[in-house]
Amino acid sequence: AFVILDRLPLSPNGKIDRGALPQPQTETIPQASSLPTDSLELRIAAVWEAVVGRKPIGMRDDFFEIGGHSLLAARVMHRLGQSLGRTLPLALLFQAPTVEKLAAELRQEKWSHHWSSLVSIQANGGKAPFFCVHGVGGNVLGFQQLGKLMGPHHPFYGLQAQGLDGSRPCLATIEEMAAHYIREIRAVRPEGPYSLGGFSFGGLVAYEMAQQLQAAGEYVPLLALFDTYPGNLRPVGPSMVKLWQMGSLPRIARAVNRSIQRRTNMWFLPRVLKRVFQSNMRAAELYKLQPYSGNVVLFRASENLRGEDDPRAAWRELIRGGFEIEELAGDHGSILVRPQVKKLAERLQACLDKAILAAEPVPSAPSRADFQ
């Protein structure tokens, strides 16, 4: 809190009299324009305050700027949906990240398109768009920071799982997901080239999409894998043993803490999101990777908390085209959030520009006939 004084109170000996300093007012008084105007705005604000843990929340406060993230968004939209008696799409928060805008969208009830698997996160820019597949949780709110940082030149679209609405069935295999997402991206880009990527589990789906696009005669300049492992990770127990043998007690502590956080987060997830998560886990177990002949960049977190052997060797056996590794500071969960996400965005943009430039034909030198 900032308290403005005309002067600092002093003691008789000339030192600051801390006891005479006024108490800071931690509760701020909202402006009249930021107060709820009806019962819907009041209901939304109450849910945000309870979940985010901040009070008061102004009607124009951005959810993602006041501490909101994908897990809190899931809780917010679930509670609000229960209050309104309907299931609300998480992706609605991209277009309506304030109480005022969200209330306006809900009043119109024209937000069914937000259940589409294709989600526009950052649509500005004249360069070819980048399509990024969800993680194992199925939603794409985790791409909010990365997508915004890709502006103003690189359009960024997320691909969210079918089944988040609780009515349509989840797709059972990675092959089915890839085919479905390709149909979705063709709606905004009928022809290639197509640059793709995915976070963790989503990298496997993007890998299969690239395979299917190549088989259809399309060109994929870049396939970006965000900390994706080429196969199932070993269970946590054996991973802890491996870390213990390596003498890495700090990594053991971080891995245990992360495992506890994951279980806690799963406990609070709405039932529909648990169903999507479990369906994606089964799909990953069934998927068999085949060799790929395109260009791949693996954005790899430097902190490997599971003690796995370096996954690069397995990727090198699968990828027959160009293969690069971009290492990012942080662990699996931190590369998509500040401050690490800024470096990820910078490197991703550079890789996209390089891949597109390499795909463009080199103009031939003019011949004598051209001047005749």
Short mmCIF file of C-alpha atoms in Angstrom, two decimals:
data_model
loop_
_atom_site.label_atom_id
_atom_site.label_comp_id
_atom_site.label_asym_id
_atom_site.label_seq_id
_atom_site.Cartn_x
_atom_site.Cartn_y
_atom_site.Cartn_z
CA ALA A 1 0.00 0.00 0.00
CA PHE A 2 1.14 3.53 -0.74
CA VAL A 3 0.32 6.23 1.82
CA ILE A 4 0.98 9.85 0.81
CA LEU A 5 2.12 12.17 3.63
CA ASP A 6 2.99 15.86 3.69
CA ARG A 7 6.01 14.95 5.79
CA LEU A 8 7.33 12.03 7.84
CA PRO A 9 6.68 12.27 11.61
CA LEU A 10 9.87 12.70 13.59
CA SER A 11 10.80 11.90 17.18
CA PRO A 12 12.42 14.55 19.44
CA ASN A 13 15.88 13.31 18.46
CA GLY A 14 15.14 13.77 14.75
CA LYS A 15 14.54 10.14 13.78
CA ILE A 16 11.41 8.82 12.03
CA ASP A 17 8.67 8.13 14.57
CA ARG A 18 7.33 4.86 13.19
CA GLY A 19 4.67 4.66 15.86
CA ALA A 20 3.16 7.88 14.57
CA LEU A 21 2.84 6.65 11.00
CA PRO A 22 -0.82 6.20 9.94
CA GLN A 23 -2.07 2.68 9.25
CA PRO A 24 -2.29 1.91 5.50
CA GLN A 25 -5.75 1.25 4.12
CA THR A 26 -5.56 -2.18 2.46
CA GLU A 27 -9.14 -2.05 1.17
CA THR A 28 -9.51 0.18 -1.86
CA ILE A 29 -12.80 1.87 -2.70
CA PRO A 30 -13.87 0.98 -6.25
CA GLN A 31 -14.88 3.67 -8.69
CA ALA A 32 -18.59 3.97 -9.37
CA SER A 33 -18.02 2.89 -12.99
CA SER A 34 -16.47 -0.38 -11.79
CA LEU A 35 -19.41 -1.42 -9.59
CA PRO A 36 -21.86 -4.15 -10.72
CA THR A 37 -24.83 -2.75 -12.63
CA ASP A 38 -27.15 -5.76 -12.34
CA SER A 39 -27.58 -9.12 -10.63
CA LEU A 40 -25.61 -11.01 -13.32
CA GLU A 41 -22.50 -8.83 -12.93
CA LEU A 42 -22.86 -9.09 -9.16
CA ARG A 43 -23.02 -12.90 -9.39
CA ILE A 44 -19.97 -13.11 -11.67
CA ALA A 45 -17.96 -10.75 -9.44
CA ALA A 46 -18.82 -12.78 -6.34
CA VAL A 47 -17.59 -16.01 -7.96
CA TRP A 48 -14.36 -14.35 -9.15
CA GLU A 49 -13.69 -12.91 -5.70
CA ALA A 50 -14.24 -16.28 -4.02
CA VAL A 51 -12.04 -18.27 -6.42
CA VAL A 52 -9.27 -15.77 -7.16
CA GLY A 53 -9.12 -14.62 -3.54
CA ARG A 54 -9.17 -10.90 -4.31
CA LYS A 55 -11.74 -8.37 -3.21
CA PRO A 56 -13.11 -6.16 -4.57
CA ILE A 57 -12.90 -6.99 -8.28
CA GLY A 58 -13.69 -4.19 -10.71
CA MET A 59 -16.02 -4.81 -13.61
CA ARG A 60 -13.17 -4.09 -16.05
CA ASP A 61 -10.39 -6.02 -14.29
CA ASP A 62 -8.84 -8.57 -16.63
CA PHE A 63 -9.11 -12.10 -15.20
CA PHE A 64 -5.63 -13.06 -16.39
CA GLU A 65 -4.06 -9.87 -15.01
CA ILE A 66 -5.42 -10.29 -11.47
CA GLY A 67 -3.93 -13.73 -10.92
CA GLY A 68 -6.27 -15.93 -12.96
CA HIS A 69 -4.87 -19.00 -14.72
CA SER A 70 -6.23 -22.13 -16.37
CA LEU A 71 -7.02 -24.05 -13.16
CA LEU A 72 -8.74 -21.07 -11.53
CA ALA A 73 -10.61 -20.45 -14.78
CA ALA A 74 -11.96 -24.00 -14.68
CA ARG A 75 -13.26 -23.44 -11.15
CA VAL A 76 -14.68 -20.01 -11.96
CA MET A 77 -16.61 -21.17 -15.03
CA HIS A 78 -17.78 -24.34 -13.27
CA ARG A 79 -19.16 -22.44 -10.27
CA LEU A 80 -20.71 -19.79 -12.46
CA GLY A 81 -22.24 -22.47 -14.66
CA GLN A 82 -23.73 -24.17 -11.62
CA SER A 83 -25.17 -20.83 -10.51
CA LEU A 84 -26.71 -20.20 -13.94
CA GLY A 85 -27.78 -23.79 -14.56
CA ARG A 86 -25.72 -24.31 -17.73
CA THR A 87 -22.27 -25.49 -18.81
CA LEU A 88 -20.03 -22.60 -19.81
CA PRO A 89 -17.06 -22.86 -22.22
CA LEU A 90 -13.68 -22.02 -20.70
CA ALA A 91 -12.58 -20.45 -23.99
CA LEU A 92 -15.21 -17.75 -23.48
CA LEU A 93 -12.73 -16.05 -21.14
CA PHE A 94 -10.42 -15.27 -24.07
CA GLN A 95 -13.02 -12.99 -25.67
CA ALA A 96 -14.59 -11.86 -22.39
CA PRO A 97 -11.86 -11.64 -19.70
CA THR A 98 -13.66 -9.02 -17.58
CA VAL A 99 -16.85 -9.21 -15.55
CA GLU A 100 -18.42 -6.56 -17.76
CA LYS A 101 -17.63 -8.35 -21.03
CA LEU A 102 -18.49 -11.80 -19.69
CA ALA A 103 -21.87 -10.59 -18.48
CA ALA A 104 -22.56 -9.05 -21.91
CA GLU A 105 -21.71 -12.36 -23.63
CA LEU A 106 -23.91 -14.36 -21.27
CA ARG A 107 -26.86 -12.03 -21.76
CA GLN A 108 -26.74 -12.53 -25.53
CA GLU A 109 -26.43 -16.33 -25.22
CA LYS A 110 -24.59 -16.45 -28.56
CA TRP A 111 -21.47 -18.15 -27.30
CA SER A 112 -22.05 -21.71 -28.52
CA HIS A 113 -19.23 -21.25 -31.07
CA HIS A 114 -16.78 -21.24 -28.15
CA TRP A 115 -17.27 -25.03 -27.95
CA SER A 116 -15.50 -25.37 -31.30
CA SER A 117 -12.12 -27.10 -31.02
CA LEU A 118 -10.47 -24.16 -32.79
CA VAL A 119 -9.96 -21.18 -30.47
CA SER A 120 -8.62 -17.84 -31.69
CA ILE A 121 -6.21 -16.60 -29.01
CA GLN A 122 -4.35 -13.95 -31.01
CA ALA A 123 -5.67 -13.42 -34.53
CA ASN A 124 -3.62 -10.37 -35.55
CA GLY A 125 -0.71 -10.52 -37.95
CA GLY A 126 0.02 -11.02 -41.60
CA LYS A 127 2.23 -14.09 -41.21
CA ALA A 128 1.07 -17.70 -41.44
CA PRO A 129 -0.82 -18.75 -38.30
CA PHE A 130 0.47 -21.19 -35.71
CA PHE A 131 -1.89 -23.90 -34.43
CA CYS A 132 -1.20 -25.26 -30.94
CA VAL A 133 -2.78 -28.38 -29.38
CA HIS A 134 -3.96 -28.57 -25.77
CA GLY A 135 -2.22 -30.50 -23.01
CA VAL A 136 -3.66 -33.57 -21.34
CA GLY A 137 -6.30 -31.44 -19.57
CA GLY A 138 -7.95 -30.60 -22.89
CA ASN A 139 -8.40 -26.83 -22.54
CA VAL A 140 -6.21 -24.10 -24.05
CA LEU A 141 -6.34 -21.38 -21.40
CA GLY A 142 -2.73 -22.26 -20.55
CA PHE A 143 -1.73 -20.74 -23.91
CA GLN A 144 -3.09 -17.30 -23.00
CA GLN A 145 0.28 -15.69 -22.24
CA LEU A 146 2.12 -17.38 -25.12
CA GLY A 147 -0.59 -16.47 -27.62
CA LYS A 148 -0.60 -12.79 -26.65
CA LEU A 149 3.19 -12.61 -26.87
CA MET A 150 3.07 -13.97 -30.44
CA GLY A 151 1.47 -10.72 -31.58
CA PRO A 152 1.39 -8.54 -33.50
CA HIS A 153 2.74 -10.50 -36.47
CA HIS A 154 2.09 -14.20 -35.74
CA PRO A 155 -1.58 -15.29 -35.44
CA PHE A 156 -1.97 -17.95 -32.76
CA TYR A 157 -4.81 -20.49 -32.53
CA GLY A 158 -5.40 -23.07 -29.83
CA LEU A 159 -7.02 -26.47 -30.33
CA GLN A 160 -9.16 -27.66 -27.42
CA ALA A 161 -10.55 -31.12 -26.82
CA GLN A 162 -13.97 -32.27 -27.91
CA GLY A 163 -16.09 -33.21 -24.90
CA LEU A 164 -15.42 -30.15 -22.75
CA ASP A 165 -19.11 -29.27 -23.04
CA GLY A 166 -20.10 -32.45 -21.24
CA SER A 167 -22.46 -33.51 -24.02
CA ARG A 168 -20.32 -34.53 -27.00
CA PRO A 169 -18.16 -37.64 -26.59
CA CYS A 170 -14.41 -37.37 -26.05
CA LEU A 171 -12.28 -38.54 -28.96
CA ALA A 172 -10.76 -41.88 -28.03
CA THR A 173 -7.53 -41.93 -30.02
CA ILE A 174 -4.84 -39.48 -31.03
CA GLU A 175 -5.47 -40.37 -34.68
CA GLU A 176 -9.12 -39.30 -34.31
CA MET A 177 -8.12 -36.07 -32.57
CA ALA A 178 -5.61 -35.24 -35.31
CA ALA A 179 -8.15 -35.79 -38.10
CA HIS A 180 -10.76 -33.69 -36.26
CA TYR A 181 -8.36 -30.81 -35.57
CA ILE A 182 -7.17 -30.78 -39.19
CA ARG A 183 -10.78 -30.29 -40.29
CA GLU A 184 -11.04 -27.42 -37.81
CA ILE A 185 -7.93 -25.58 -38.98
CA ARG A 186 -8.94 -25.94 -42.63
CA ALA A 187 -11.97 -23.81 -41.75
CA VAL A 188 -9.67 -20.78 -41.33
CA ARG A 189 -6.85 -21.91 -43.61
CA PRO A 190 -8.11 -24.23 -46.40
CA GLU A 191 -4.61 -24.82 -47.78
CA GLY A 192 -1.14 -25.04 -46.30
CA PRO A 193 1.54 -24.55 -45.35
CA TYR A 194 0.58 -25.45 -41.78
CA SER A 195 2.81 -24.79 -38.77
CA LEU A 196 1.82 -26.84 -35.75
CA GLY A 197 2.74 -27.41 -32.15
CA GLY A 198 1.52 -28.84 -28.89
CA PHE A 199 2.28 -28.80 -25.19
CA SER A 200 3.23 -32.11 -23.53
CA PHE A 201 0.45 -34.54 -24.55
CA GLY A 202 -0.59 -32.06 -27.24
CA GLY A 203 2.78 -32.53 -28.91
CA LEU A 204 1.84 -36.13 -29.68
CA VAL A 205 -1.41 -34.97 -31.30
CA ALA A 206 0.43 -32.29 -33.31
CA TYR A 207 2.95 -34.97 -34.38
CA GLU A 208 0.11 -37.11 -35.74
CA MET A 209 -1.50 -34.08 -37.41
CA ALA A 210 1.77 -33.39 -39.22
CA GLN A 211 1.87 -37.02 -40.35
CA GLN A 212 -1.67 -36.86 -41.72
CA LEU A 213 -1.12 -33.51 -43.42
CA GLN A 214 2.04 -34.76 -45.12
CA ALA A 215 0.20 -37.87 -46.27
CA ALA A 216 -2.43 -35.56 -47.81
CA GLY A 217 0.26 -33.69 -49.75
CA GLU A 218 0.37 -30.63 -47.49
CA TYR A 219 3.59 -28.93 -46.40
CA VAL A 220 4.37 -28.53 -42.67
CA PRO A 221 7.26 -26.03 -42.33
CA LEU A 222 7.52 -26.47 -38.56
CA LEU A 223 6.37 -28.91 -35.91
CA ALA A 224 7.06 -27.49 -32.43
CA LEU A 225 6.97 -29.82 -29.42
CA PHE A 226 6.72 -28.08 -26.05
CA ASP A 227 8.38 -30.44 -23.55
CA THR A 228 6.79 -33.50 -25.15
CA TYR A 229 8.16 -36.96 -24.40
CA PRO A 230 8.18 -39.55 -27.22
CA GLY A 231 6.22 -42.16 -25.28
CA ASN A 232 4.80 -42.88 -21.86
CA LEU A 233 6.70 -41.60 -18.86
CA ARG A 234 7.67 -44.13 -16.25
CA PRO A 235 5.58 -44.02 -13.04
CA VAL A 236 6.53 -41.53 -10.34
CA GLY A 237 7.83 -44.22 -7.96
CA PRO A 238 10.66 -45.53 -10.19
CA SER A 239 11.45 -41.95 -11.18
CA MET A 240 12.00 -41.08 -7.52
CA VAL A 241 14.35 -44.05 -7.18
CA LYS A 242 16.32 -42.85 -10.21
CA LEU A 243 16.62 -39.35 -8.75
CA TRP A 244 17.70 -40.78 -5.39
CA GLN A 245 20.42 -42.80 -7.09
CA MET A 246 21.56 -39.62 -8.82
CA GLY A 247 21.78 -37.90 -5.44
CA SER A 248 19.45 -35.09 -6.48
CA LEU A 249 17.52 -34.29 -3.29
CA PRO A 250 16.31 -30.83 -4.45
CA ARG A 251 14.85 -32.38 -7.61
CA ILE A 252 13.20 -35.09 -5.52
CA ALA A 253 11.57 -32.42 -3.36
CA ARG A 254 10.32 -30.50 -6.42
CA ALA A 255 9.03 -33.67 -8.06
CA VAL A 256 7.15 -34.73 -4.92
CA ASN A 257 5.69 -31.24 -4.55
CA ARG A 258 4.58 -31.21 -8.17
CA SER A 259 2.98 -34.66 -7.78
CA ILE A 260 1.03 -33.43 -4.74
CA GLN A 261 -0.08 -30.30 -6.61
CA ARG A 262 -1.25 -32.39 -9.57
CA ARG A 263 -3.31 -34.67 -7.34
CA THR A 264 -4.77 -31.69 -5.50
CA ASN A 265 -5.70 -29.97 -8.77
CA MET A 266 -7.35 -33.16 -10.02
CA TRP A 267 -9.42 -33.34 -6.83
CA PHE A 268 -10.92 -29.90 -7.50
CA LEU A 269 -11.51 -30.40 -11.22
CA PRO A 270 -15.14 -30.55 -12.39
CA ARG A 271 -16.29 -34.01 -13.44
CA VAL A 272 -16.40 -33.15 -17.15
CA LEU A 273 -12.75 -32.03 -17.11
CA LYS A 274 -11.72 -35.20 -15.28
CA ARG A 275 -13.40 -37.22 -18.00
CA VAL A 276 -11.48 -35.35 -20.73
CA PHE A 277 -8.22 -35.79 -18.81
CA GLN A 278 -8.71 -39.53 -18.38
CA SER A 279 -9.71 -39.99 -22.02
CA ASN A 280 -6.57 -38.20 -23.18
CA MET A 281 -4.40 -40.30 -20.88
CA ARG A 282 -5.83 -43.49 -22.41
CA ALA A 283 -5.31 -42.12 -25.93
CA ALA A 284 -1.64 -41.43 -25.16
CA GLU A 285 -1.15 -44.99 -23.93
CA LEU A 286 -2.56 -46.38 -27.18
CA TYR A 287 -0.61 -44.17 -29.56
CA LYS A 288 2.30 -45.64 -31.52
CA LEU A 289 4.66 -43.09 -33.03
CA GLN A 290 5.87 -43.60 -36.59
CA PRO A 291 8.92 -41.99 -38.23
CA TYR A 292 8.38 -38.42 -39.43
CA SER A 293 10.23 -36.74 -42.29
CA GLY A 294 9.54 -33.07 -41.52
CA ASN A 295 11.27 -30.37 -39.51
CA VAL A 296 10.86 -30.53 -35.73
CA VAL A 297 11.94 -28.24 -32.89
CA LEU A 298 11.76 -29.59 -29.34
CA PHE A 299 11.39 -26.83 -26.74
CA ARG A 300 12.69 -28.65 -23.71
CA ALA A 301 12.48 -27.56 -20.07
CA SER A 302 15.94 -27.58 -18.49
CA GLU A 303 14.69 -28.99 -15.18
CA ASN A 304 13.71 -32.62 -15.67
CA LEU A 305 11.98 -33.52 -12.43
CA ARG A 306 11.30 -37.15 -13.21
CA GLY A 307 14.86 -38.31 -13.60
CA GLU A 308 14.16 -39.68 -17.05
CA ASP A 309 16.93 -40.45 -19.45
CA ASP A 310 17.41 -37.73 -22.03
CA PRO A 311 14.43 -38.07 -24.42
CA ARG A 312 16.38 -36.61 -27.33
CA ALA A 313 17.80 -39.96 -28.38
CA ALA A 314 14.33 -41.43 -28.91
CA TRP A 315 13.18 -38.40 -30.90
CA ARG A 316 16.26 -38.60 -33.13
CA GLU A 317 15.35 -42.16 -34.08
CA LEU A 318 11.85 -41.06 -35.12
CA ILE A 319 12.53 -37.78 -36.91
CA ARG A 320 14.04 -38.19 -40.37
CA GLY A 321 13.99 -34.49 -41.28
CA GLY A 322 15.58 -31.56 -39.46
CA PHE A 323 15.64 -31.77 -35.67
CA GLU A 324 16.63 -28.99 -33.28
CA ILE A 325 16.45 -28.61 -29.51
CA GLU A 326 15.75 -25.30 -27.81
CA GLU A 327 16.34 -25.52 -24.07
CA LEU A 328 14.31 -23.27 -21.79
CA ALA A 329 14.97 -22.42 -18.17
CA GLY A 330 12.42 -23.87 -15.76
CA ASP A 331 10.42 -27.06 -15.39
CA HIS A 332 7.59 -28.65 -17.32
CA GLY A 333 4.89 -26.47 -15.82
CA SER A 334 6.66 -23.11 -15.89
CA ILE A 335 7.66 -22.68 -19.55
CA LEU A 336 4.17 -21.38 -20.46
CA VAL A 337 4.03 -18.69 -17.77
CA ARG A 338 6.00 -15.57 -16.93
CA PRO A 339 8.91 -15.02 -17.00
CA GLN A 340 9.96 -18.09 -19.04
CA VAL A 341 7.11 -17.80 -21.57
CA LYS A 342 8.61 -14.59 -22.97
CA LYS A 343 11.73 -16.47 -24.05
CA LEU A 344 9.58 -19.29 -25.46
CA ALA A 345 7.60 -16.80 -27.58
CA GLU A 346 10.77 -15.16 -28.88
CA ARG A 347 12.35 -18.45 -29.89
CA LEU A 348 9.13 -19.81 -31.39
CA GLN A 349 8.73 -16.71 -33.56
CA ALA A 350 12.34 -17.03 -34.72
CA CYS A 351 11.84 -20.72 -35.58
CA LEU A 352 8.63 -19.97 -37.49
CA ASP A 353 10.25 -17.18 -39.51
CA LYS A 354 13.25 -19.38 -40.28
CA ALA A 355 11.06 -22.32 -41.35
CA ILE A 356 8.86 -20.19 -43.63
CA LEU A 357 11.88 -18.47 -45.16
CA ALA A 358 13.51 -21.82 -45.90
CA ALA A 359 10.32 -22.99 -47.63
CA GLU A 360 10.16 -20.03 -50.00
CA PRO A 361 11.68 -20.65 -53.44
CA VAL A 362 14.90 -18.81 -54.14
CA PRO A 363 14.44 -16.49 -57.17
CA SER A 364 16.68 -17.41 -60.06
CA ALA A 365 19.13 -14.92 -61.51
CA PRO A 366 17.77 -13.04 -64.55
CA SER A 367 18.97 -14.38 -67.89
CA ARG A 368 19.92 -12.40 -70.99
CA ALA A 369 16.53 -13.22 -72.50
CA ASP A 370 14.77 -11.37 -69.68
CA PHE A 371 16.23 -8.08 -70.94
CA GLN A 372 15.48 -8.63 -74.63
#
